[in-house]
Coordinates of C-alpha atoms in Angstrom, one line a residue:
M1 CA 89.5 87.4 -68.0
T2 CA 89.7 85.5 -64.6
R3 CA 92.4 87.9 -63.2
F4 CA 90.0 91.0 -63.9
L5 CA 87.1 89.4 -62.2
P6 CA 88.0 90.4 -58.6
V7 CA 88.5 94.3 -59.9
I8 CA 85.0 93.7 -61.6
M9 CA 83.5 92.6 -58.5
A10 CA 85.1 95.2 -56.3
T11 CA 83.8 97.9 -58.7
G12 CA 80.4 96.5 -58.6
L13 CA 79.9 96.8 -55.2
L14 CA 81.6 100.0 -54.6
A15 CA 78.8 101.2 -57.2
A16 CA 76.1 99.7 -55.4
S17 CA 77.3 101.2 -51.9
A18 CA 77.4 104.5 -53.5
E19 CA 74.1 104.4 -54.9
A20 CA 72.6 103.4 -51.5
Q21 CA 74.3 106.1 -49.5
V22 CA 73.6 108.9 -52.3
N23 CA 69.8 107.9 -52.3
S24 CA 69.7 109.5 -48.6
P25 CA 69.3 113.1 -48.8
R26 CA 72.6 115.1 -48.3
S27 CA 71.1 117.2 -45.4
A28 CA 70.5 113.9 -43.1
D29 CA 74.2 113.6 -43.4
Y30 CA 75.3 116.5 -41.3
L31 CA 71.8 117.5 -39.5
F32 CA 70.1 116.0 -36.8
L33 CA 66.4 115.4 -36.4
T34 CA 66.4 117.4 -33.1
N35 CA 67.8 120.6 -34.7
V36 CA 66.4 121.7 -38.2
W37 CA 63.3 123.8 -38.5
D38 CA 63.3 124.8 -42.0
A39 CA 62.7 123.3 -45.6
R40 CA 65.2 120.6 -44.6
A41 CA 63.6 118.9 -41.8
L42 CA 61.2 117.6 -44.8
W43 CA 64.2 115.4 -45.4
V44 CA 65.3 114.7 -41.9
N45 CA 62.4 114.8 -39.4
P46 CA 59.0 116.1 -40.9
A47 CA 58.0 117.2 -37.0
G48 CA 60.6 120.1 -37.5
L49 CA 58.4 121.7 -40.2
G50 CA 55.9 122.8 -37.4
I51 CA 58.0 123.8 -34.7
L52 CA 58.4 127.3 -35.7
P53 CA 55.6 129.3 -37.8
E54 CA 58.1 129.9 -40.7
A55 CA 58.5 129.8 -44.2
S56 CA 61.8 128.9 -46.2
L57 CA 63.1 128.0 -49.5
L58 CA 66.1 125.4 -49.9
G59 CA 68.6 124.9 -52.5
E60 CA 71.4 122.5 -52.1
F61 CA 74.1 121.0 -54.2
M62 CA 76.3 118.1 -53.6
I63 CA 79.3 116.5 -55.5
H64 CA 80.8 113.5 -54.6
R65 CA 83.8 111.6 -55.3
K66 CA 83.6 108.9 -58.1
I67 CA 84.8 105.3 -58.3
D68 CA 87.5 105.9 -60.7
G69 CA 88.7 109.2 -58.8
G70 CA 87.7 112.9 -59.6
Y71 CA 84.4 114.6 -58.6
K72 CA 80.9 115.2 -60.1
L73 CA 77.7 116.6 -59.4
G74 CA 76.1 113.9 -57.2
Q75 CA 72.9 115.4 -56.1
F76 CA 70.6 118.4 -56.0
T77 CA 67.5 119.3 -53.8
V78 CA 65.2 122.3 -53.9
G79 CA 62.2 122.8 -51.6
F80 CA 60.1 124.8 -49.3
N81 CA 58.2 125.2 -46.2
S82 CA 55.4 127.4 -45.2
R83 CA 53.5 126.9 -41.7
G84 CA 54.3 122.9 -41.7
F85 CA 53.5 122.3 -45.3
S86 CA 56.4 121.3 -47.4
L87 CA 57.3 120.1 -50.8
G88 CA 60.7 119.0 -52.0
Y89 CA 62.6 117.5 -55.1
Q90 CA 65.7 115.8 -55.1
R91 CA 67.8 114.5 -58.3
D92 CA 70.6 112.1 -57.8
R93 CA 73.1 112.0 -60.7
L94 CA 75.3 109.0 -60.3
G95 CA 76.2 108.5 -64.0
Q96 CA 76.8 105.0 -64.7
D97 CA 77.5 101.7 -62.8
A98 CA 80.2 99.3 -63.4
F99 CA 78.3 97.6 -66.4
G100 CA 77.3 101.1 -67.9
E101 CA 73.9 101.2 -66.7
G102 CA 72.6 104.6 -65.4
I103 CA 71.6 104.7 -61.9
S104 CA 70.5 108.4 -61.6
G105 CA 66.9 108.8 -60.2
T106 CA 64.6 111.5 -59.0
T107 CA 62.5 111.7 -55.4
W108 CA 59.6 114.0 -54.7
K109 CA 58.6 114.2 -50.9
G110 CA 55.7 116.0 -49.6
G111 CA 55.3 116.5 -45.7
L112 CA 52.9 117.9 -43.3
A113 CA 53.4 118.8 -39.6
V114 CA 51.2 120.2 -36.7
P115 CA 52.2 121.8 -33.5
F116 CA 51.5 121.2 -30.0
R117 CA 52.1 122.7 -26.8
G118 CA 55.8 122.0 -26.3
G119 CA 56.6 120.2 -29.4
S120 CA 55.1 119.2 -33.2
I121 CA 54.4 116.0 -34.9
G122 CA 54.7 115.4 -38.8
G123 CA 54.6 113.1 -41.6
A124 CA 55.9 112.7 -45.0
M125 CA 55.2 110.6 -48.3
T126 CA 57.8 109.9 -50.7
W127 CA 57.8 109.0 -54.3
Y128 CA 61.0 107.6 -55.9
R129 CA 61.4 107.5 -59.6
G130 CA 64.0 106.2 -61.9
T131 CA 65.5 103.4 -64.1
G132 CA 61.9 102.3 -65.1
E133 CA 60.6 101.7 -61.5
S134 CA 58.8 103.4 -58.7
D135 CA 57.7 103.0 -55.4
T136 CA 56.7 105.0 -52.1
D137 CA 57.3 105.0 -48.4
F138 CA 56.3 107.3 -45.5
D139 CA 58.1 108.8 -42.6
L140 CA 56.8 109.7 -39.1
G141 CA 58.5 112.2 -36.8
L142 CA 57.9 113.8 -33.2
L143 CA 59.8 116.6 -31.3
Y144 CA 59.3 117.6 -27.7
R145 CA 60.9 120.3 -25.5
P146 CA 60.8 119.0 -22.1
A147 CA 62.8 122.1 -20.7
L148 CA 65.0 124.9 -22.1
G149 CA 67.8 123.9 -23.8
I150 CA 66.3 120.5 -24.2
V151 CA 64.8 119.1 -27.3
L152 CA 64.0 115.1 -27.8
G153 CA 63.1 113.6 -30.9
G154 CA 61.9 110.5 -32.5
A155 CA 61.4 109.4 -36.2
V156 CA 60.6 106.1 -38.0
R157 CA 61.4 106.5 -41.7
H158 CA 60.8 104.1 -44.7
I159 CA 57.5 102.6 -43.5
G160 CA 56.8 100.4 -46.5
K161 CA 60.5 99.4 -47.3
P162 CA 60.7 100.9 -50.9
T163 CA 62.6 99.2 -53.6
V164 CA 64.9 102.1 -55.1
R165 CA 66.9 101.3 -57.9
G166 CA 67.0 97.5 -57.2
V167 CA 67.7 98.1 -53.3
E168 CA 65.2 97.5 -50.9
I169 CA 65.3 100.4 -48.3
P170 CA 65.0 98.9 -45.0
V171 CA 62.6 100.8 -42.0
E172 CA 64.6 102.8 -39.7
S173 CA 63.8 104.0 -36.1
V174 CA 65.7 107.1 -34.9
V175 CA 65.8 108.6 -31.3
G176 CA 67.6 111.8 -30.5
V177 CA 68.7 114.3 -28.2
H178 CA 69.8 118.0 -28.3
W179 CA 71.1 120.1 -25.5
S180 CA 72.2 123.7 -26.0
T181 CA 73.2 126.3 -23.5
P182 CA 71.1 129.1 -22.6
D183 CA 72.3 131.7 -25.2
G184 CA 72.5 128.8 -27.8
S185 CA 76.1 129.3 -28.5
L186 CA 77.0 125.8 -27.8
A187 CA 75.0 122.6 -28.8
L188 CA 75.4 118.7 -28.4
L189 CA 73.7 116.4 -30.2
G190 CA 73.2 112.6 -30.2
E191 CA 71.1 109.8 -32.1
G192 CA 70.6 106.1 -32.1
H193 CA 69.6 104.3 -35.2
A194 CA 67.8 100.9 -35.4
T195 CA 67.6 99.5 -39.1
D196 CA 65.7 96.4 -39.9
S197 CA 68.2 93.5 -41.2
P198 CA 67.7 92.2 -44.7
D199 CA 64.7 89.8 -45.1
D200 CA 66.6 86.7 -44.8
G201 CA 64.8 85.2 -41.7
D202 CA 67.1 87.4 -39.3
S203 CA 65.0 89.2 -36.9
D204 CA 68.2 91.3 -35.7
L205 CA 68.6 94.9 -35.7
D206 CA 71.6 96.9 -36.8
I207 CA 72.2 99.4 -34.3
T208 CA 74.5 102.6 -35.2
Y209 CA 74.8 106.0 -33.6
R210 CA 75.4 109.7 -34.5
G211 CA 76.9 112.4 -32.4
G212 CA 77.8 116.0 -33.2
A213 CA 78.4 119.7 -31.9
Q214 CA 77.7 123.2 -32.9
L215 CA 79.7 126.4 -31.7
S216 CA 78.1 129.7 -33.1
I217 CA 79.9 132.9 -32.6
G218 CA 79.1 136.5 -33.9
N219 CA 75.9 138.9 -33.7
R220 CA 75.7 140.8 -36.7
L221 CA 76.7 137.9 -39.1
P222 CA 76.3 134.7 -37.1
I223 CA 78.8 131.8 -38.0
T224 CA 78.3 128.4 -36.8
V225 CA 81.0 125.4 -37.1
L226 CA 79.3 122.2 -36.8
T227 CA 80.5 118.9 -37.0
A228 CA 78.7 115.3 -36.8
F229 CA 80.1 111.6 -36.4
D230 CA 78.6 108.4 -37.7
L231 CA 79.5 105.5 -35.5
G232 CA 79.1 101.9 -36.4
S233 CA 77.7 99.5 -33.8
N234 CA 81.0 99.0 -32.5
V235 CA 81.1 103.0 -31.9
A236 CA 84.0 103.5 -34.3
I237 CA 83.9 106.5 -36.8
D238 CA 82.5 105.6 -40.2
R239 CA 82.1 109.0 -41.4
W240 CA 83.3 112.5 -40.3
H241 CA 81.1 115.7 -41.4
I242 CA 82.7 119.0 -40.5
G243 CA 81.2 122.3 -42.0
V244 CA 80.3 126.0 -41.4
R245 CA 77.2 128.0 -41.7
V246 CA 76.9 131.9 -42.4
G247 CA 74.2 133.7 -41.5
A248 CA 70.8 133.1 -39.7
G249 CA 67.4 134.0 -41.6
R250 CA 69.3 133.9 -44.7
Q251 CA 72.0 131.4 -44.5
V252 CA 74.9 129.2 -46.5
T253 CA 75.9 125.9 -45.4
A254 CA 79.2 124.2 -46.7
V255 CA 80.0 120.8 -45.5
G256 CA 82.5 118.3 -46.3
T257 CA 82.3 114.6 -45.4
F258 CA 85.3 112.3 -45.1
V259 CA 85.7 108.6 -44.8
S260 CA 88.8 106.1 -44.3
R261 CA 90.1 104.5 -47.4
N262 CA 93.6 103.0 -46.9
E263 CA 94.2 104.0 -43.4
Q264 CA 93.7 107.8 -44.7
M265 CA 90.9 110.0 -44.5
Q266 CA 89.6 111.4 -47.9
L267 CA 86.7 113.6 -48.9
D268 CA 84.0 111.7 -50.1
R269 CA 81.3 114.3 -50.7
A270 CA 81.0 118.2 -50.5
S271 CA 78.1 120.1 -50.5
V272 CA 76.6 123.7 -50.4
A273 CA 73.3 124.7 -49.1
G274 CA 71.4 128.0 -49.1
V275 CA 68.4 128.5 -47.1
V276 CA 66.0 131.7 -46.9
S277 CA 63.7 131.5 -44.1
N278 CA 61.3 134.0 -42.3
I279 CA 59.4 133.7 -39.0
L280 CA 55.8 134.5 -40.0
A281 CA 53.9 136.5 -37.7
G282 CA 50.4 135.6 -36.2
R283 CA 49.2 132.5 -34.8
R284 CA 48.4 129.4 -36.7

């Protein structure tokens, strides 16, 4: 039994890590708080719901790598936005942990955003359900366009520090910037994240960064290649996301996420999202 203890401990740690990661919405992996205006903004930055007078529907499916190898459906998300009012549903399907306990759960989210001259402000409330427990939290977001081609944003997530499947989710503060060429064909994005440390008497913040780029080509059928990098406090790449988006008002986005294991990059997650979006006529 003793010789199997390290294996059991490692498996348990990996399961806990996967649980904490998959609880986050897939859209937040590859999108930034300054570049999403459709129904996915509910999961990334609720202020994005109010930037455009639009209505949109979202469906997103993700597979993830299991601890023992192979892939399975890990999460699916549906939702809508209509002139800044949005509702969404997320289901995590992680199967069982190292002790045979189910760690699946559901997340309901509702958001509202209000535009102002040059920007938008929004908020969202989240209800977590699963494994016999429930909790709630709040998100606040802000977007502002100070000049053509520049978008600034900020958000505070998980206000209330919910406990989700036995893990307390810390408060996270995010600031971001989005720069694009006048024709919008090239965009560069960056974010800084400050996350509260665990409640152990340490008041330090965990600082991480994200960077990314988007390159769009085509007129009749727009095609966008997108990439994002998650950077640790030492500015080393933790995860790399790369994908392609086809279409504009009716679009499909496919994204793969790679992590380093045993000094090799391995596919950890893959997803497909479909969004139908229409700009609504008239003023709010």
